[in-house]
Amino acid sequence: MTSTDIGKSIDRNTIIKAGFVLALIIFLVIVYKSGSAKDIDLAVISDRLENEMGIEKEMKKASDRDVMEFFGLDSGSFEQVVYYRNTRELAVEELLIVKAASKDALGPVSEAADRRTKTQIDVYKSYGPKQVKQLENCIKIEKGNYYFYCTSDNAADYEEVFRDAI
Amino acid sequence: MLFSSIMFIFYFLPITLGVYYLIPKSHLMARNAWLLVASLVFYSWGEPVYLFLMIFSAAFNYYMAGEIDREKTEGGSGKKNLVFALVINLMILGFFKYFGFLMDTINAVTGLSIGYTALPLPVGISFYTFQALSYIFDVYRDKVKVQKNPMMVALYLALFPQLIAGPIVNYKDIEEQLTERSFSFDSFGSGAIRFCIGMGKKVILANNLGALNAYVAAIAPDELTVLTAWIGIICYTLQIYFDFSGYSDMAIGLGRMFGFRFKENFNYPYTAVSITDFWRRWHISLSSWFRDYVYIPLGGNRVPVRRHIMNLLIVWSLTGLWHGASWNFVLWGVYFGVILIIEKYLIGGYIEKMPSWAQHLYTMLIVTISWVFFSITDIGEAVRYLGIMFGIGSSGFMDSSTLYLLRTGLVLIAMGVLGSTKRPVKEHERISRGFRWHETVWALLVLLISVSYLVYGSYNPFLYFRF
């Protein structure tokens, strides 16, 4: 190899390495900015919860009106909302998933979920130790532009479905 | 996609095996190409976004190994290219795994509240990054020839049996098998049986032990009794062993079904007679990796005592950190590092002279305590749990929860304890001498029960997926 060949080779190799670094940086920036939560229709999660997890044995799908009544949230303010709750007397099981347009819009959802659990605990603390325990062990997750809240003995299983989906 | 899922067992695996063996064995490259495609499909099933990362890692490490080799051929040392490859690989791992940990630590130390987005960890990144580094290091050290075929490098990194949770396969252990593999019905059969047994360990034992542990974990600390706390951590001790060794069995069994022979990753670690012995039996591929690529380059034990102690602490801190981006894992690693140092320099001789029951008791006590810091990420809560185990802050010795756990879980725990010894294997060998088909019948029974659990049960990821 002549010195010119070596020079050309060095330049080409440097360019290739720079190319790798650039491709990696672009990918990492894209992934970071997107928050890396997949853009997924909540109907897919709902479907999995119902068909794979049998959530309807425990909770029934609730309406936007219920979301307003129990959380004080206007479903129209978000891209999608899915809400299940156990309608039996003295039952506290419920699951709320909210998909917002952006992460910043989840603040009110988080506050609403905190208020909800606090209110429920206040209601049950003098006569419902099992309910209080369930409420204290509730799962609240904020990921990308999604919010997940669940009070249930099966909350961890539902959480897995949610995390797997997004 | 999980190995222990209906999708994998009844769709992905039969199709992959079917096409693989339809390709004539004289066309190994075509078989490898199919295996690569199947592996990439497997990986992207749950995480299509990170498929780019897998392909990037394969392309980058293929190129850099070539660069190191080129530079050495031209009379250079290859060191600059090695360092560059190391930095980029660790940068990828660091970005996804340790960025959040770093930011939390900075915020905690400085009192700032710098916001950041915590990204989910690409599944298997710790495993395939370490495999890529082993290839790069071995090329640099002339232990292996550089691979000229990029598809072989991609296959080495992405091979689905060991892609997501190990064992970490060093390139030098698989180099020849990529281009030359033999097939026999015996080998295929033993791989299938190994896969079934591994699935049984995971689905039947680990998942059920995990359910008992979850029951204990849900009890508020101020309602936890001493015995309940011990039952909880014993269940976790057994769960993590069957979960991880079960997965390794499945990975090794699957590899064998495709003609690959991976090294063993577990050797009955709960029969160890000291912590030194334990780490020769637990997650062997990881401890070997750290020994070959960190401990020995640092000088190993061929250095003065102070430097040797420092080497051990560095290696074990990194081992802890590899397991998780959280201080409890670092503490867990340092805990073992300190105990290994104490065994090496202070009490090793005494342990050797102890009766074997005392050696086992000592080892299992140390190991079980370690799992408290492994399973509970908040160090304060872990210390509290440990205290409860020894009567500090507990709500008594036992209560109705304890009785419930003993009534419902004692048989399972006993099965777990027995299953973690060599006893079942010895019994199996004795029965097989009189009944040739015993192993096959047993594996089919385990498969049937496992599939029943999968059909009936819910989501069941592997604990080590989070690494």
XYZ file of C-alpha atoms in Angstrom:
633
model
C 0.000 0.000 0.000
C 1.359 3.441 -0.908
C 1.165 6.339 1.504
C -1.580 7.832 -0.699
C -3.571 4.634 -0.485
C -3.103 4.589 3.269
C -4.211 8.216 3.451
C -7.338 7.502 1.416
C -8.036 4.431 3.518
C -7.686 6.394 6.720
C -10.047 9.102 5.451
C -12.607 6.533 4.340
C -12.425 4.683 7.647
C -12.780 7.900 9.616
C -15.821 8.831 7.565
C -17.370 5.408 8.169
C -16.797 5.672 11.914
C -18.239 9.166 11.932
C -21.207 7.811 10.012
C -21.819 5.162 12.641
C -21.638 7.734 15.430
C -23.986 10.095 13.594
C -26.520 7.342 12.898
C -26.437 6.342 16.543
C -26.842 9.888 17.806
C -29.785 10.523 15.468
C -31.461 7.322 16.629
C -30.890 8.109 20.303
C -32.249 11.649 19.907
C -35.361 10.372 18.123
C -35.941 7.715 20.765
C -35.404 10.166 23.606
C -37.673 12.846 22.190
C -40.464 10.381 21.527
C -40.223 9.228 25.170
C -40.147 5.811 23.620
C -43.694 4.932 24.497
C -45.232 3.394 21.419
C -48.108 5.276 19.907
C -50.812 2.736 20.541
C -54.580 2.843 20.403
C -56.006 2.187 23.875
C -58.525 -0.157 22.258
C -55.627 -2.589 21.789
C -54.844 -2.503 25.513
C -58.549 -2.758 26.318
C -58.849 -5.753 24.061
C -55.946 -7.509 25.741
C -57.255 -6.716 29.199
C -60.617 -8.213 28.317
C -59.567 -11.196 26.226
C -56.286 -12.202 27.827
C -56.699 -11.028 31.393
C -60.464 -11.432 31.783
C -60.733 -8.050 33.485
C -64.489 -8.061 33.042
C -64.797 -10.819 35.620
C -63.665 -8.197 38.115
C -64.609 -4.823 36.645
C -66.982 -3.461 34.039
C -66.062 -0.917 31.408
C -67.235 2.497 32.527
C -68.225 5.570 30.612
C -66.788 9.073 30.157
C -69.469 10.220 32.585
C -68.025 7.911 35.237
C -64.568 9.327 34.567
C -65.967 12.799 35.234
C -67.918 11.667 38.289
C -65.138 9.760 40.012
C -61.995 11.561 38.803
C -63.270 14.967 37.778
C -61.611 14.528 34.399
C -63.103 15.559 31.072
C -62.380 12.689 28.686
C -62.673 15.088 25.785
C -59.492 16.822 26.962
C -57.421 13.759 26.200
C -56.781 11.679 23.132
C -58.233 8.533 24.665
C -59.451 7.319 28.059
C -60.231 3.792 29.204
C -61.876 3.232 32.586
C -62.996 0.019 34.302
C -64.533 -0.203 37.753
C -66.092 -2.740 40.016
C -69.663 -1.590 40.550
C -70.444 -3.946 43.459
C -71.105 -2.537 46.912
C -67.962 -1.828 48.948
C -65.672 -2.679 46.010
C -62.763 -0.374 45.196
C -61.270 -2.114 42.166
C -60.787 0.240 39.250
C -58.417 0.801 36.351
C -57.888 4.048 34.476
C -55.636 4.544 31.459
C -55.306 7.973 29.860
C -53.529 8.790 26.633
C -52.792 12.486 26.345
C -51.524 14.530 23.418
C -48.325 15.179 25.321
C -46.626 14.297 28.561
C -47.308 17.774 29.923
C -51.057 17.180 29.777
C -50.869 14.362 32.322
C -50.464 16.629 35.345
C -54.212 16.862 36.045
C -54.585 13.100 35.607
C -51.917 12.373 38.199
C -53.511 14.816 40.619
C -56.942 13.311 40.010
C -55.677 9.793 40.685
C -54.017 10.947 43.914
C -57.236 12.677 45.015
C -59.267 9.596 44.138
C -57.159 7.217 46.231
C -57.081 9.657 49.146
C -60.829 10.104 49.045
C -61.434 6.368 48.864
C -59.068 5.682 51.757
C -60.891 8.309 53.829
C -64.194 6.587 53.031
C -63.063 3.089 53.953
C -60.511 3.655 56.682
C -62.852 3.164 59.601
C -64.543 -0.023 58.380
C -62.829 -1.455 55.312
C -59.262 -2.602 56.082
C -59.152 -4.827 52.986
C -60.222 -1.944 50.758
C -57.731 0.401 52.397
C -54.948 -2.114 51.825
C -55.905 -2.437 48.161
C -55.950 1.338 47.770
C -52.594 1.728 49.468
C -51.106 -0.869 47.098
C -52.527 0.783 44.003
C -50.259 1.203 40.996
C -49.759 4.593 39.352
C -47.480 4.914 36.332
C -46.726 7.781 34.005
C -44.960 6.721 30.802
C -44.465 8.910 27.788
C -47.884 10.483 27.244
C -49.772 7.673 29.006
C -51.061 7.453 32.581
C -51.980 4.174 34.218
C -53.798 3.851 37.532
C -55.120 0.633 39.021
C -56.482 -0.534 42.351
C -56.915 -4.296 42.308
C -55.369 -7.509 43.588
C -54.471 -8.130 39.920
C -53.007 -4.655 39.386
C -49.511 -5.990 38.686
C -50.824 -8.253 35.925
C -52.751 -5.404 34.300
C -49.673 -3.222 34.601
C -47.642 -5.788 32.668
C -50.177 -5.723 29.843
C -49.977 -1.939 29.774
C -46.182 -1.825 29.807
C -45.922 -4.542 27.207
C -48.295 -2.671 24.917
C -46.526 0.672 25.054
C -41.871 -12.817 22.804
C -41.345 -15.188 25.716
C -40.157 -18.790 25.471
C -42.890 -19.644 27.952
C -45.730 -18.441 25.744
C -48.223 -20.194 23.501
C -47.121 -18.041 20.568
C -43.523 -19.198 20.879
C -44.123 -22.893 21.622
C -46.833 -23.579 19.065
C -46.108 -21.078 16.301
C -42.676 -19.471 16.239
C -40.576 -22.481 17.256
C -42.213 -25.112 15.014
C -42.066 -22.783 12.003
C -38.439 -21.834 12.670
C -37.369 -25.445 13.206
C -39.398 -26.654 10.254
C -37.900 -24.238 7.749
C -34.431 -24.683 9.261
C -34.427 -28.434 8.753
C -36.127 -28.258 5.355
C -32.997 -26.452 4.168
C -30.472 -29.180 3.245
C -27.649 -29.515 5.776
C -25.113 -28.928 2.989
C -26.445 -25.348 2.839
C -25.401 -24.225 6.318
C -25.157 -20.576 5.267
C -28.787 -20.669 4.152
C -29.726 -22.231 7.483
C -27.784 -19.491 9.268
C -29.541 -16.831 7.197
C -32.918 -18.258 8.147
C -31.891 -18.412 11.797
C -30.839 -14.770 11.641
C -34.156 -13.713 10.102
C -36.068 -15.699 12.716
C -33.947 -14.179 15.499
C -34.609 -10.642 14.283
C -38.339 -11.387 14.059
C -38.195 -12.807 17.591
C -36.489 -9.696 18.903
C -38.684 -7.226 17.099
C -41.880 -8.984 18.178
C -42.009 -6.968 21.346
C -39.684 -4.094 20.431
C -39.576 -3.194 16.747
C -38.075 0.223 17.564
C -34.962 -1.333 19.061
C -34.382 -3.653 16.146
C -32.335 -0.768 14.727
C -30.092 -0.964 17.782
C -29.510 -4.682 17.307
C -28.672 -4.238 13.631
C -26.481 -1.230 14.429
C -24.590 -3.215 17.074
C -23.969 -6.061 14.646
C -22.837 -3.743 11.831
C -20.695 -1.554 14.072
C -18.930 -4.398 15.867
C -18.381 -6.281 12.613
C -16.755 -3.179 11.153
C -14.683 -2.348 14.223
C -13.344 -5.896 14.568
C -12.244 -5.589 10.946
C -10.595 -2.252 11.705
C -8.707 -3.648 14.693
C -7.519 -6.564 12.589
C -6.506 -4.250 9.693
C -4.577 -1.973 12.018
C -2.717 -4.881 13.638
C -1.906 -6.316 10.197
C -0.351 -2.955 9.249
C 1.862 -3.059 12.329
C -0.264 -1.015 14.715
C -1.590 -2.122 18.102
C -5.297 -1.727 17.345
C -5.739 -0.041 20.707
C -7.372 3.170 19.451
C -9.975 1.218 17.528
C -10.520 -1.041 20.538
C -11.116 1.949 22.791
C -13.449 3.539 20.241
C -15.479 0.322 19.955
C -15.583 -0.031 23.733
C -16.749 3.565 24.207
C -19.551 3.320 21.647
C -20.814 -0.029 22.991
C -20.768 1.228 26.566
C -22.348 4.513 25.462
C -25.333 2.633 24.061
C -25.647 0.537 27.219
C -25.119 3.586 29.423
C -27.692 5.696 27.603
C -30.521 3.219 27.941
C -29.634 1.609 31.226
C -27.796 4.148 33.356
C -28.876 7.603 32.182
C -31.840 7.739 34.569
C -29.695 6.423 37.431
C -27.061 9.063 36.718
C -29.650 11.856 36.623
C -31.315 10.663 39.840
C -27.933 10.543 41.561
C -26.985 14.037 40.331
C -30.358 15.397 41.465
C -30.037 13.699 44.870
C -26.472 14.927 45.453
C -26.914 18.487 44.198
C -30.507 19.057 45.290
C -31.438 20.047 41.761
C -34.516 18.750 39.927
C -33.222 18.278 36.426
C -36.020 16.726 34.411
C -35.392 13.867 32.048
C -37.233 11.116 30.215
C -36.563 7.658 31.565
C -36.497 5.332 28.592
C -37.499 1.681 28.766
C -34.582 -0.708 28.617
C -34.236 -2.527 25.280
C -34.660 -6.182 26.171
C -31.381 -8.109 26.245
C -29.146 -5.076 25.794
C -26.875 -6.017 28.703
C -26.403 -9.493 27.273
C -25.767 -8.723 23.626
C -23.565 -5.716 24.429
C -21.334 -7.960 26.538
C -21.262 -10.529 23.767
C -20.250 -7.851 21.270
C -17.472 -6.684 23.598
C -16.215 -10.245 24.050
C -15.887 -10.518 20.252
C -14.039 -7.208 19.972
C -11.670 -8.052 22.841
C -10.950 -11.538 21.504
C -10.106 -10.161 18.047
C -7.813 -7.577 19.671
C -6.078 -10.289 21.691
C -5.773 -12.584 18.654
C -7.828 -15.245 20.402
C -10.175 -15.485 17.419
C -9.901 -14.698 13.725
C -11.859 -11.684 12.584
C -15.157 -12.718 11.017
C -15.317 -11.653 7.373
C -19.003 -12.428 6.962
C -21.206 -9.739 8.578
C -24.109 -12.156 8.716
C -22.120 -14.397 11.092
C -21.495 -11.499 13.479
C -25.169 -10.549 13.334
C -26.164 -14.167 13.976
C -23.756 -14.412 16.914
C -25.310 -11.337 18.558
C -28.933 -11.901 17.643
C -29.258 -15.689 17.975
C -32.632 -15.904 19.632
C -32.075 -18.755 22.114
C -29.620 -16.678 24.125
C -30.380 -13.153 22.908
C -32.672 -11.881 25.617
C -31.404 -13.313 28.894
C -28.228 -15.219 28.148
C -26.191 -17.249 28.767
C -23.556 -14.769 27.598
C -21.827 -16.680 24.827
C -18.235 -15.705 24.115
C -17.434 -15.537 20.430
C -14.503 -17.912 20.807
C -16.893 -20.572 22.151
C -19.179 -20.342 19.137
C -16.816 -19.356 16.325
C -16.504 -22.844 14.854
C -20.149 -23.706 15.373
C -21.252 -20.825 13.168
C -19.690 -22.520 10.160
C -19.759 -26.158 11.176
C -22.477 -27.871 13.194
C -23.457 -31.486 13.384
C -26.967 -32.826 13.770
C -28.101 -35.962 15.493
C -31.517 -37.085 16.694
C -29.987 -37.690 20.108
C -28.737 -34.130 20.321
C -32.021 -32.682 19.055
C -33.935 -34.844 21.510
C -31.783 -33.930 24.471
C -32.204 -30.267 23.524
C -35.975 -30.640 23.406
C -36.017 -32.372 26.783
C -33.802 -29.670 28.277
C -36.178 -27.032 26.918
C -39.187 -28.759 28.499
C -37.487 -29.128 31.874
C -36.421 -25.483 31.773
C -39.969 -24.411 31.038
C -41.221 -26.498 33.932
C -38.732 -24.842 36.266
C -39.955 -21.443 35.148
C -43.696 -21.942 34.760
C -44.458 -24.527 37.439
C -41.909 -23.684 40.116
C -40.677 -20.111 39.651
C -44.049 -18.532 38.862
C -45.795 -20.202 41.803
C -42.971 -19.373 44.190
C -43.169 -15.844 42.852
C -46.864 -15.711 43.726
C -46.050 -16.639 47.345
C -43.317 -14.024 47.449
C -45.725 -11.441 46.004
C -48.205 -12.249 48.766
C -45.537 -11.509 51.394
C -44.352 -8.406 49.525
C -47.900 -6.996 49.679
C -47.975 -7.197 53.493
C -47.264 -3.851 55.103
C -43.909 -3.878 56.965
C -45.548 -3.111 60.310
C -47.713 -6.209 59.914
C -44.882 -8.518 58.884
C -43.778 -11.290 61.238
C -40.338 -12.886 61.429
C -41.371 -16.208 59.964
C -43.441 -14.632 57.192
C -40.472 -12.488 56.183
C -38.252 -15.568 56.031
C -40.802 -17.488 53.998
C -41.036 -14.562 51.592
C -37.310 -14.294 50.996
C -36.875 -18.085 50.782
C -39.564 -18.115 48.099
C -37.728 -15.342 46.254
C -34.424 -17.214 46.640
C -35.949 -20.250 44.996
C -37.945 -18.221 42.473
C -34.945 -16.386 41.064
C -32.980 -19.605 40.762
C -35.695 -21.527 38.922
C -36.643 -18.485 36.850
C -33.140 -17.799 35.632
C -31.776 -21.346 35.471
C -35.017 -22.409 33.815
C -34.523 -19.771 31.157
C -30.891 -20.837 30.715
C -32.035 -24.456 30.333
C -34.500 -23.380 27.669
C -31.829 -21.337 25.894
C -29.297 -24.182 25.993
C -31.953 -26.710 24.925
C -33.065 -24.516 22.019
C -29.463 -24.001 20.978
C -28.947 -27.739 20.902
C -32.029 -28.198 18.760
C -30.298 -26.025 16.165
C -26.971 -27.781 16.599
C -25.304 -25.243 18.911
C -23.625 -26.219 22.179
C -23.669 -23.400 24.705
C -21.768 -23.622 27.960
C -23.638 -24.287 31.193
C -24.764 -21.232 33.121
C -25.709 -22.829 36.453
C -24.212 -25.724 38.394
C -26.491 -26.278 41.374
C -25.453 -23.013 43.072
C -27.548 -23.701 46.158
C -25.377 -26.728 46.939
C -22.304 -24.488 47.213
C -20.071 -24.802 50.271
C -18.842 -21.206 50.329
C -19.554 -17.918 48.573
C -16.458 -18.479 46.442
C -17.938 -21.812 45.396
C -21.386 -20.196 44.890
C -20.026 -17.777 42.314
C -18.449 -20.627 40.385
C -21.928 -22.084 40.068
C -24.281 -19.065 39.630
C -24.621 -17.197 36.312
C -21.306 -18.724 35.251
C -21.284 -16.917 31.897
C -21.425 -13.479 33.572
C -18.789 -14.160 36.215
C -16.557 -15.678 33.515
C -17.010 -12.575 31.383
C -16.009 -10.250 34.202
C -13.086 -12.535 35.085
C -11.749 -12.665 31.500
C -12.375 -9.054 30.461
C -12.106 -7.008 33.665
C -10.519 -8.930 36.554
C -7.602 -10.513 34.687
C -6.717 -7.348 32.676
C -6.659 -5.461 36.000
C -4.075 -7.956 37.202
C -6.356 -10.497 38.845
C -4.746 -11.966 41.935
C -1.181 -11.657 40.603
C -0.801 -8.283 42.271
C -0.087 -7.092 45.818
C -2.840 -7.734 48.354
C -4.146 -4.149 48.433
C -4.403 -4.027 44.661
C -6.070 -7.445 44.590
C -8.700 -6.266 47.076
C -9.289 -3.175 44.949
C -9.639 -5.355 41.828
C -12.241 -7.521 43.526
C -14.227 -4.511 44.718
C -14.167 -2.958 41.242
C -15.290 -6.184 39.575
C -18.073 -6.802 42.063
C -19.330 -3.219 41.981
C -19.545 -3.537 38.211
C -21.251 -6.914 38.538
C -23.855 -5.340 40.785
C -24.253 -2.380 38.451
C -24.698 -4.710 35.456
C -27.714 -6.207 37.176
C -29.467 -2.907 37.601
C -29.153 0.859 37.489
C -29.838 1.370 41.146
C -27.749 1.674 44.301
C -29.244 -1.452 45.839
C -27.659 -3.518 43.057
C -24.289 -1.854 43.594
C -24.644 -2.605 47.300
C -25.533 -6.200 46.429
C -22.403 -6.532 44.311
C -20.126 -4.902 46.901
C -21.666 -7.148 49.583
C -20.444 -10.205 47.690
C -17.120 -8.552 46.907
C -16.463 -7.960 50.597
C -17.477 -11.488 51.558
C -15.252 -12.976 48.869
C -12.340 -10.902 50.177
C -13.056 -12.069 53.729
C -13.206 -15.693 52.546
C -9.985 -15.309 50.573
C -7.922 -13.623 53.259
C -9.512 -14.410 56.597
C -11.947 -17.274 57.007
C -11.481 -19.469 53.938
C -9.455 -22.038 55.839
C -12.007 -22.242 58.640
C -14.868 -22.741 56.191
C -13.071 -25.652 54.542
C -12.779 -27.390 57.900
C -16.474 -26.951 58.759
C -18.838 -29.919 58.414
C -20.705 -29.781 55.111
C -24.085 -28.957 56.708
C -22.484 -25.896 58.354
C -20.857 -24.873 55.061
C -24.218 -25.047 53.284
C -26.001 -23.201 56.068
C -23.375 -20.435 56.069
C -23.525 -20.111 52.280
C -27.313 -20.098 52.026
C -27.640 -17.581 54.860
C -25.298 -15.160 53.067
C -26.983 -15.745 49.705
C -30.535 -15.431 51.061
C -29.695 -12.160 52.801
C -28.202 -10.881 49.523
C -31.483 -11.443 47.719
C -33.195 -8.954 50.070
C -31.097 -6.186 48.497
C -31.633 -7.643 45.059
C -35.414 -7.844 45.278
C -36.156 -4.609 47.146
C -34.827 -1.612 45.225
C -35.265 0.873 48.073
C -32.288 0.366 50.370
C -34.166 1.684 53.415
C -36.978 -0.795 52.860
C -34.493 -3.587 52.262
C -32.753 -2.846 55.559
C -36.139 -2.735 57.283
C -37.094 -6.111 55.771
C -33.756 -7.556 56.886
C -34.389 -6.248 60.383
C -37.799 -7.913 60.465
C -36.188 -11.213 59.457
C -34.135 -11.001 62.638
C -36.909 -9.757 64.894
C -36.235 -6.030 64.690
C -39.434 -4.098 63.990
C -41.455 -7.246 63.309
C -45.031 -7.728 64.508
C -44.268 -10.978 66.275
C -42.839 -14.334 65.283
C -45.795 -15.650 63.279
C -49.450 -14.897 62.566
C -52.366 -16.020 60.380
C -50.492 -15.005 57.213
C -47.647 -17.296 58.229
C -50.037 -20.184 58.735
C -51.676 -19.470 55.383
C -48.285 -19.488 53.645
C -47.195 -22.683 55.363
C -50.478 -24.394 54.571
C -50.485 -23.395 50.910
C -46.797 -23.184 50.137
C -44.846 -25.673 52.224
C -45.020 -28.461 49.648
C -43.985 -26.090 46.863
C -41.090 -24.741 48.915
C -39.988 -28.302 49.726
C -40.138 -29.147 46.018
C -38.077 -26.064 45.313
C -35.443 -26.936 47.876
C -35.193 -30.506 46.576
C -35.220 -29.337 42.969
C -32.239 -27.077 43.572
C -30.078 -30.069 44.513
C -28.662 -32.882 42.390
C -30.987 -35.392 44.028
C -33.703 -35.360 41.324
C -31.077 -35.883 38.627
C -29.566 -38.855 40.483
C -33.034 -40.360 40.940
C -33.781 -39.816 37.275
C -30.566 -41.610 36.278
C -31.444 -44.524 38.547
C -34.943 -44.830 37.072
C -33.659 -44.421 33.512
C -31.451 -47.472 33.915
C -34.603 -49.581 34.169
C -36.900 -47.502 31.960
C -35.301 -45.985 28.856
C -38.209 -43.720 28.012
C -38.438 -42.235 31.471
C -36.764 -38.976 30.484
C -39.023 -38.441 27.472
C -42.203 -39.275 29.388
C -41.175 -36.982 32.211
C -40.375 -34.109 29.807
C -43.712 -34.502 28.023
C -45.550 -34.470 31.334
C -43.724 -31.296 32.390
C -44.503 -29.738 29.001
C -48.195 -30.622 29.313
C -48.481 -29.167 32.809
C -46.500 -26.055 31.806
C -48.678 -25.431 28.751
C -51.770 -25.835 30.933
C -50.408 -23.166 33.239
C -49.668 -20.901 30.283
C -53.131 -21.302 28.814
C -54.820 -20.699 32.153
C -52.422 -18.228 33.684
C -51.485 -14.629 33.039
C -48.426 -12.766 31.836
C -45.162 -14.252 33.121
C -41.978 -12.448 32.135
C -38.548 -13.552 33.244
C -37.004 -11.730 36.201
C -33.705 -11.388 34.332
C -35.447 -9.701 31.396
C -34.934 -6.423 33.207
C -31.172 -6.716 32.694
